[in-house]
Short mmCIF file of C-alpha atoms in Angstrom, two decimals:
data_model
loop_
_atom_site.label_atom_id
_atom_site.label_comp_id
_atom_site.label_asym_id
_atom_site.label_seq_id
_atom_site.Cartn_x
_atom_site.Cartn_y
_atom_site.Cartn_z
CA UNK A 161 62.18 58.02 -52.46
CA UNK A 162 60.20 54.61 -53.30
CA UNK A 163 61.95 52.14 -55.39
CA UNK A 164 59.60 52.38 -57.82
CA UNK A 165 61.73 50.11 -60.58
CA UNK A 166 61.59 47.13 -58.46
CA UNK A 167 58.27 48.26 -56.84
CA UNK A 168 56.59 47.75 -60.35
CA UNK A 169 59.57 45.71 -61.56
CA UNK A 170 59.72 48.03 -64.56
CA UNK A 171 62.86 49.82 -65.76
CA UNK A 172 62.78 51.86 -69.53
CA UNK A 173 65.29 50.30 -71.51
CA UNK A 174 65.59 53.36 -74.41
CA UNK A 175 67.34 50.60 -77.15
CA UNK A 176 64.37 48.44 -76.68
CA UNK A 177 61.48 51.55 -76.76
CA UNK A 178 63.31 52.54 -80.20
CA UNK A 179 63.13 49.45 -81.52
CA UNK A 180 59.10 49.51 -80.84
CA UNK A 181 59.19 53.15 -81.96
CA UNK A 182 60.44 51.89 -85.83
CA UNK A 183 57.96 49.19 -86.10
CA UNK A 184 54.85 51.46 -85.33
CA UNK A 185 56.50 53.85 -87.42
CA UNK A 186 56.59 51.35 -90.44
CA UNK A 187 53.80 50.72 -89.68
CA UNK A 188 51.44 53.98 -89.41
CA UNK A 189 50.42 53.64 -93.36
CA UNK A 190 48.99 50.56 -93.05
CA UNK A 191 46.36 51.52 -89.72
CA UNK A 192 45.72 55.38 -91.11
CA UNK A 193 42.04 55.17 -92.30
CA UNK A 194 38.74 57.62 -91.82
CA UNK A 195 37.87 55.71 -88.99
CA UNK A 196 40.75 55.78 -87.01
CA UNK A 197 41.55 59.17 -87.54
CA UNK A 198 37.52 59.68 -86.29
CA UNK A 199 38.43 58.05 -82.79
CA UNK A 200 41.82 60.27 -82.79
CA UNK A 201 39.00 63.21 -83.08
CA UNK A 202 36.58 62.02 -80.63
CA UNK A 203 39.84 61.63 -77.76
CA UNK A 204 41.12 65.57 -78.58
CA UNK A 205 40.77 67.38 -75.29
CA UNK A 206 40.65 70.65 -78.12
CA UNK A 207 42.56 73.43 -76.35
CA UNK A 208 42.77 77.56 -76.50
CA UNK A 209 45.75 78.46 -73.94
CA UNK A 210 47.12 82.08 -75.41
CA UNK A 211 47.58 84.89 -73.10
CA UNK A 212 45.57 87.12 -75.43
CA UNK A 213 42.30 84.64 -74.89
CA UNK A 214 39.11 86.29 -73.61
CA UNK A 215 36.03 85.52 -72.88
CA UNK A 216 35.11 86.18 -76.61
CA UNK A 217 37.24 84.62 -78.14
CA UNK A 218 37.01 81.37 -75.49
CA UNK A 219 33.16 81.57 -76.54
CA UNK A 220 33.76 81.97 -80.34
CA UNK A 221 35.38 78.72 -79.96
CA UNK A 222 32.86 77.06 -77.85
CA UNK A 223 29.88 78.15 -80.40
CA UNK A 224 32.23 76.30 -82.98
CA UNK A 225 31.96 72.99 -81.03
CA UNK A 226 28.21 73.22 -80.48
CA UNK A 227 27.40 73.36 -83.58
CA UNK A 228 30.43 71.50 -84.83
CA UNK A 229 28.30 68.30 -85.77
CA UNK A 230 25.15 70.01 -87.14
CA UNK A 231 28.03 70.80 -89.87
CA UNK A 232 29.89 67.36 -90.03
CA UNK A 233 27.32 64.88 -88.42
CA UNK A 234 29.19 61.70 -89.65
CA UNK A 235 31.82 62.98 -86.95
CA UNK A 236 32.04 62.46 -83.10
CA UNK A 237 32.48 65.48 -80.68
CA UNK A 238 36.18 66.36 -79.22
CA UNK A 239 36.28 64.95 -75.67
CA UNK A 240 36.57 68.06 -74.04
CA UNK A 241 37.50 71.96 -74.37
CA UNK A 242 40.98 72.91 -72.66
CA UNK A 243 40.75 76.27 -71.04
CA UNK A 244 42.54 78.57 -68.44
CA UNK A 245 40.32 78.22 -65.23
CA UNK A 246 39.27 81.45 -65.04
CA UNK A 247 37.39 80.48 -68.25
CA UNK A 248 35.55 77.88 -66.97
CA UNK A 249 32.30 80.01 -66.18
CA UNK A 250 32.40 80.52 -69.99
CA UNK A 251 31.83 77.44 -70.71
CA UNK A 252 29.62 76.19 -67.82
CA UNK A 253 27.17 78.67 -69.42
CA UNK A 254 28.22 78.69 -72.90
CA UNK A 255 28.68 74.93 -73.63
CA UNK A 256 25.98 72.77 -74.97
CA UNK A 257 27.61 69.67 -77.61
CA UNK A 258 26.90 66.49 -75.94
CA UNK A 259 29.82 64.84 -74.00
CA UNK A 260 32.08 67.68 -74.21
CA UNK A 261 33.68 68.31 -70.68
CA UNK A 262 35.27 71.16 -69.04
CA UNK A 263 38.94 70.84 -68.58
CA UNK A 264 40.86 73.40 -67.38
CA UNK A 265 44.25 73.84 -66.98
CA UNK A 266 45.15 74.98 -63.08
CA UNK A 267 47.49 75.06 -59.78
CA UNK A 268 49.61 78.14 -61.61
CA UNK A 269 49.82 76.31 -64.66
CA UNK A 270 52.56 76.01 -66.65
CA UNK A 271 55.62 76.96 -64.47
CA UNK A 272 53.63 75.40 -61.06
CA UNK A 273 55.82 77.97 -59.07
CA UNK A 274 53.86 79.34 -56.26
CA UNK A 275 52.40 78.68 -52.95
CA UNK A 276 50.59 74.93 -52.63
CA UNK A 277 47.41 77.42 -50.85
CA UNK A 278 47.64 79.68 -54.31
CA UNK A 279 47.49 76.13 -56.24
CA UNK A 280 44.61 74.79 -54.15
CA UNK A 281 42.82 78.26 -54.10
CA UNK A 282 42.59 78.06 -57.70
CA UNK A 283 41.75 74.57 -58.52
CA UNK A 284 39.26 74.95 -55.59
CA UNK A 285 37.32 77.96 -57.89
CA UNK A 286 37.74 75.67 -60.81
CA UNK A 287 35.98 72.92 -59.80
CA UNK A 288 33.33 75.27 -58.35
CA UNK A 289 32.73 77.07 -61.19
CA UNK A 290 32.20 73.65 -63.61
CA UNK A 291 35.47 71.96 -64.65
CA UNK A 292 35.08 68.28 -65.18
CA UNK A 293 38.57 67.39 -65.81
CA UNK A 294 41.33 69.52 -64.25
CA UNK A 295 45.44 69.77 -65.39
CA UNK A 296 48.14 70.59 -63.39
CA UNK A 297 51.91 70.39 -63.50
CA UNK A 298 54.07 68.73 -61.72
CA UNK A 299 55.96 70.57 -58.90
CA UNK A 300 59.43 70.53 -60.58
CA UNK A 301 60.77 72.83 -57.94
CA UNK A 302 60.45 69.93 -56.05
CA UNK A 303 61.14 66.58 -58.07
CA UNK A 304 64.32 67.96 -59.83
CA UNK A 305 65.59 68.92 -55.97
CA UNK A 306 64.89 65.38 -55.06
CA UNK A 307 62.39 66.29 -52.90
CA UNK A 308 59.78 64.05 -54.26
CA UNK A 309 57.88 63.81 -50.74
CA UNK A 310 56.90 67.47 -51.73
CA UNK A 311 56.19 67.06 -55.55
CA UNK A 312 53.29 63.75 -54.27
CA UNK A 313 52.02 65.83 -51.15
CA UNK A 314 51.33 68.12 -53.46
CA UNK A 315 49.45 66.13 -56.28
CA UNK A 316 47.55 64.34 -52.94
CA UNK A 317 46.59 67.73 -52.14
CA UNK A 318 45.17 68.91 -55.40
CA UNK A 319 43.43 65.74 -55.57
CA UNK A 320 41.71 65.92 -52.19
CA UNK A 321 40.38 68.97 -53.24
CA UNK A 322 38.98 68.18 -56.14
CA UNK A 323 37.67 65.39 -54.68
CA UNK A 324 35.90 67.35 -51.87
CA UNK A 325 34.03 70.11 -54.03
CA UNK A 326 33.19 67.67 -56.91
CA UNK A 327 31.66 65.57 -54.27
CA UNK A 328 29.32 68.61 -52.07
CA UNK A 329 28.11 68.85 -56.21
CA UNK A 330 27.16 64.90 -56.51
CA UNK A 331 30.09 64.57 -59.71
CA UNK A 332 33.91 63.04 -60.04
CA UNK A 333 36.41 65.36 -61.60
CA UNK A 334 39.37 63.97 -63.59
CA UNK A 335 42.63 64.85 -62.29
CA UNK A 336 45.65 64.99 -65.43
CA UNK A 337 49.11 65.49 -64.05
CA UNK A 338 51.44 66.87 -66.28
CA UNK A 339 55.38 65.98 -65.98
CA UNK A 340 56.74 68.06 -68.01
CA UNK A 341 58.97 65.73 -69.59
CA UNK A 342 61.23 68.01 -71.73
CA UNK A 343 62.76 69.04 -68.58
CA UNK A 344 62.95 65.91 -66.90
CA UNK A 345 66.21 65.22 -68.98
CA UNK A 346 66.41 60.97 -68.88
CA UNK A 347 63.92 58.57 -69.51
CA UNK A 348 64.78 57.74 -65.86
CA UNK A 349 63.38 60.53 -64.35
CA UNK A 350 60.14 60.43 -66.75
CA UNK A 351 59.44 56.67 -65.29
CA UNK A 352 59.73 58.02 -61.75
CA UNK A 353 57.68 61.37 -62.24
CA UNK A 354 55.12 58.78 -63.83
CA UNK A 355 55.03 56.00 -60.57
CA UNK A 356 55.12 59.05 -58.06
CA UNK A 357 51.63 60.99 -60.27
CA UNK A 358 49.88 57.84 -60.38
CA UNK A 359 50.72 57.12 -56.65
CA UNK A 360 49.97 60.42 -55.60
CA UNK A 361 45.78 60.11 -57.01
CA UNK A 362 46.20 61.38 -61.01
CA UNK A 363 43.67 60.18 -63.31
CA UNK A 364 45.64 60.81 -66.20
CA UNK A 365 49.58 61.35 -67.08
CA UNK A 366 50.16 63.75 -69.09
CA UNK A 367 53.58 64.49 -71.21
CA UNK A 368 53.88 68.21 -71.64
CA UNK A 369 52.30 71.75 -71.22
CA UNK A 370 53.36 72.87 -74.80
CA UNK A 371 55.09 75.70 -73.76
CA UNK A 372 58.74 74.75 -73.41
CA UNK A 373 61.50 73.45 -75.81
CA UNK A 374 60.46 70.16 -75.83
CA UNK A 375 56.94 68.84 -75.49
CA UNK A 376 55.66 65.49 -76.15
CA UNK A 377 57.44 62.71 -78.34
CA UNK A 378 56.83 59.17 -79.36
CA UNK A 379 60.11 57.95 -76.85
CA UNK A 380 58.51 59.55 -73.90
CA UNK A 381 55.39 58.71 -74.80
CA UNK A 382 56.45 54.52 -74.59
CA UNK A 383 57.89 55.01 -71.67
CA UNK A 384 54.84 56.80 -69.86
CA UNK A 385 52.60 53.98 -71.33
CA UNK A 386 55.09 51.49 -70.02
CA UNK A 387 54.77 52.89 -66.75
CA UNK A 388 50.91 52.85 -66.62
CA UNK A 389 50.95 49.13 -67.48
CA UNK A 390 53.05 48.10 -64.86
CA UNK A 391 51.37 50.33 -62.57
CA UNK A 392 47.99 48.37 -63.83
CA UNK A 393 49.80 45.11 -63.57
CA UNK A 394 50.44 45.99 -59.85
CA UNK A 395 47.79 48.02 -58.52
CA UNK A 396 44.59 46.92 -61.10
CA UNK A 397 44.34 50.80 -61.99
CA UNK A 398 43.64 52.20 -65.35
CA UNK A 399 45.68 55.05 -65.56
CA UNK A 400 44.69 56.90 -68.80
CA UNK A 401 47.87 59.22 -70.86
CA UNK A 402 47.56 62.70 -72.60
CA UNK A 403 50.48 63.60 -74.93
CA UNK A 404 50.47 67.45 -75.45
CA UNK A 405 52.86 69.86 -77.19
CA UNK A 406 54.66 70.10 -80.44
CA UNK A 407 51.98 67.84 -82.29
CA UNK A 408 49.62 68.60 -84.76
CA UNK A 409 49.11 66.73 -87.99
CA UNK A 410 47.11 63.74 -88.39
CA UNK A 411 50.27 61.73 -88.92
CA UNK A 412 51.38 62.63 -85.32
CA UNK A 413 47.60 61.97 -83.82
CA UNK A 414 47.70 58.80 -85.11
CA UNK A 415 51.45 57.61 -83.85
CA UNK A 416 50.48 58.16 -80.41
CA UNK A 417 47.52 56.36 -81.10
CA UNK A 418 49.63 53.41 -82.24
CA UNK A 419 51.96 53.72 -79.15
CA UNK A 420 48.88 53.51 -76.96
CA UNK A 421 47.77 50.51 -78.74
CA UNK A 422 50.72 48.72 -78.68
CA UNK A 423 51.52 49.16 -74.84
CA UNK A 424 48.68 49.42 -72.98
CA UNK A 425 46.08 47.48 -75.80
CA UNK A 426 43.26 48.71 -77.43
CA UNK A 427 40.94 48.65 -73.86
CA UNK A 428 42.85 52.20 -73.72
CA UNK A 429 41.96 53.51 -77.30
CA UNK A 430 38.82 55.74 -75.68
CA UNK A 431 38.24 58.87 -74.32
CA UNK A 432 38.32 57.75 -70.74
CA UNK A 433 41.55 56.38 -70.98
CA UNK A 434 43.12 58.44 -73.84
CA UNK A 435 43.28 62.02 -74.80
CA UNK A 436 45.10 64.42 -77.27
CA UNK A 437 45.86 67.55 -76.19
CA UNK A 438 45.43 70.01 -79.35
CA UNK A 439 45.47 73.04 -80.13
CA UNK A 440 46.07 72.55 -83.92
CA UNK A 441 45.46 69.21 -84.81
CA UNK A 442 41.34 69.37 -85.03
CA UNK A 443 41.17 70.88 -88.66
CA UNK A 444 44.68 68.43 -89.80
CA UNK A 445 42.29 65.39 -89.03
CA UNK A 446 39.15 66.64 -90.68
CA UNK A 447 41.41 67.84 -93.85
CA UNK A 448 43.21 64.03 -93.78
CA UNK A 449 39.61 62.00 -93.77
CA UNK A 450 37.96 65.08 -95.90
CA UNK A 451 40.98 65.01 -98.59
CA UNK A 452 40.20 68.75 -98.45
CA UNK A 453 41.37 71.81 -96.38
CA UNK A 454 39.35 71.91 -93.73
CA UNK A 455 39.64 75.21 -91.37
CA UNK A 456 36.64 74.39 -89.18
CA UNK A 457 38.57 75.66 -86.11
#
């Protein structure tokens, strides 16, 4: 494996991250305002990933965001809509609120565990059928064997075929790798996963797929961040991050926010570059700048 600490002379030091961690933390009251929890809105990639989802229900939701801003019109659309693939035809035909993408999550998503042709196969019909941004998980079968030539073939894969049916249909599709961090046990192995995504062609890093123990939190979340600016220092690529999982009050939306700001500056703090992943968290930000209950979603 590449020595990625002394490739991007970057290490996490966890006594150091904490230290960061209390500061934002104190400091969270005094940055919390209507606008900032606006831009936390605008970067929600606003997501719908139950096994009981159908195409009704997946277009129920979609109607919502259409008309989301004829309702609240002093507010900015959600980045994107997070869907299985197989839903993406819904919303190629369904979806109409301006700058609102198609992101699907893909390649077996969330366990990652079958055949690299099944993964391709499926992120191949994705992309055909209308996904702008696509999510897949890191092959853990792989990384947590050691085999990490496997887990970045893999990624380099995906990303080549993205890359090749986006371009036959004249567009770039966003690749979002997601480490699954819960399970990557040490703050060591998070760093690594990170170098070896970005390496391997993701757009995005992404913390968590929501459906484990543990999902995304603030410590993680530094050290990803961390990674992505020495990986900019190095390379002169913006990698953007997506926390996701076990999040979803407007408290939380606007921690990571803070973390984001704090590492990688505020030339991160937009959609391109930042995204929530949220399946929850939509109506806890329009209640917190409302002062009101809001259940828009």
């Amino acid at each position: 494996m590449t020595d990625y600490f002394k490739k991007y002379n970057y290490a996490p030091d966890i006594e150091a991250v904490n230290r960061s961690l209390q500061l934002i933390s104190m400091g969270l009251e005094d940055i919390t305002c209507p606008q900032v929890l606006k831009d936390c809105f605008s970067m929600m990639d606003l997501t719908t990933l139950k096994t009981n989802d159908t195409p009704a229900s997946v277009s129920k939701l979609v109607r919502k965001v259409n008309e989301f801003r004829s309702h609240y019109p002093e507010y900015p659309n959600p980045a994107s809509i997070c869907v299985f693939s197989n839903f993406a035809p819904v919303l190629k035909e369904t979806l109409t609120a301006e700058g609102v993408h198609i992101t699907v999550v893909s390649a077996c998503f969330p366990s990652s565990q079958s055949f690299l042709e099944v993964k391709l196969k499926e992120v191949e019909m994705a992309v055909e059928a209308g996904a702008d941004e696509v999510d897949i998980v890191l092959a853990l079968n792989a990384f947590l064997e050691g085999d990490y030539d496997r887990a970045s073939n893999e990624i380099v894969q995906v990303r080549k075929t993205i890359d090749r049916i986006a371009e036959a249909q004249n567009r770039k599709v966003v690749l979002k790798v997601i480490l699954e961090t819960g399970l990557l046990a040490t703050p060591e192995n998070v760093a690594n996963a990170s170098f070896l995504a970005m390496e391997a062609g993701a757009d995005f890093i992404k913390t968590s797929t929501g459906k484990v123990e543990v999902n995304a939190t603030p410590t993680v979340a530094y050290v990803m961040c961390e990674c992505i600016a020495a990986f900019y220092k190095v390379t002169g690529r913006r990698i953007g991050f997506k926390p996701a999982g076990g999040m979803s009050t407007a408290s939380d939306a606007v921690s990571y926010y803070s973390i984001v700001s704090t590492v990688l500056g505020k030339e991160w703090l937009n959609k391109n570059l930042f995204r929530l992943g949220v399946s929850r968290m939509a109506n806890n930000l329009l209640s917190e700048v409302e002062q009101k209950t809001v259940t828009y979603f």
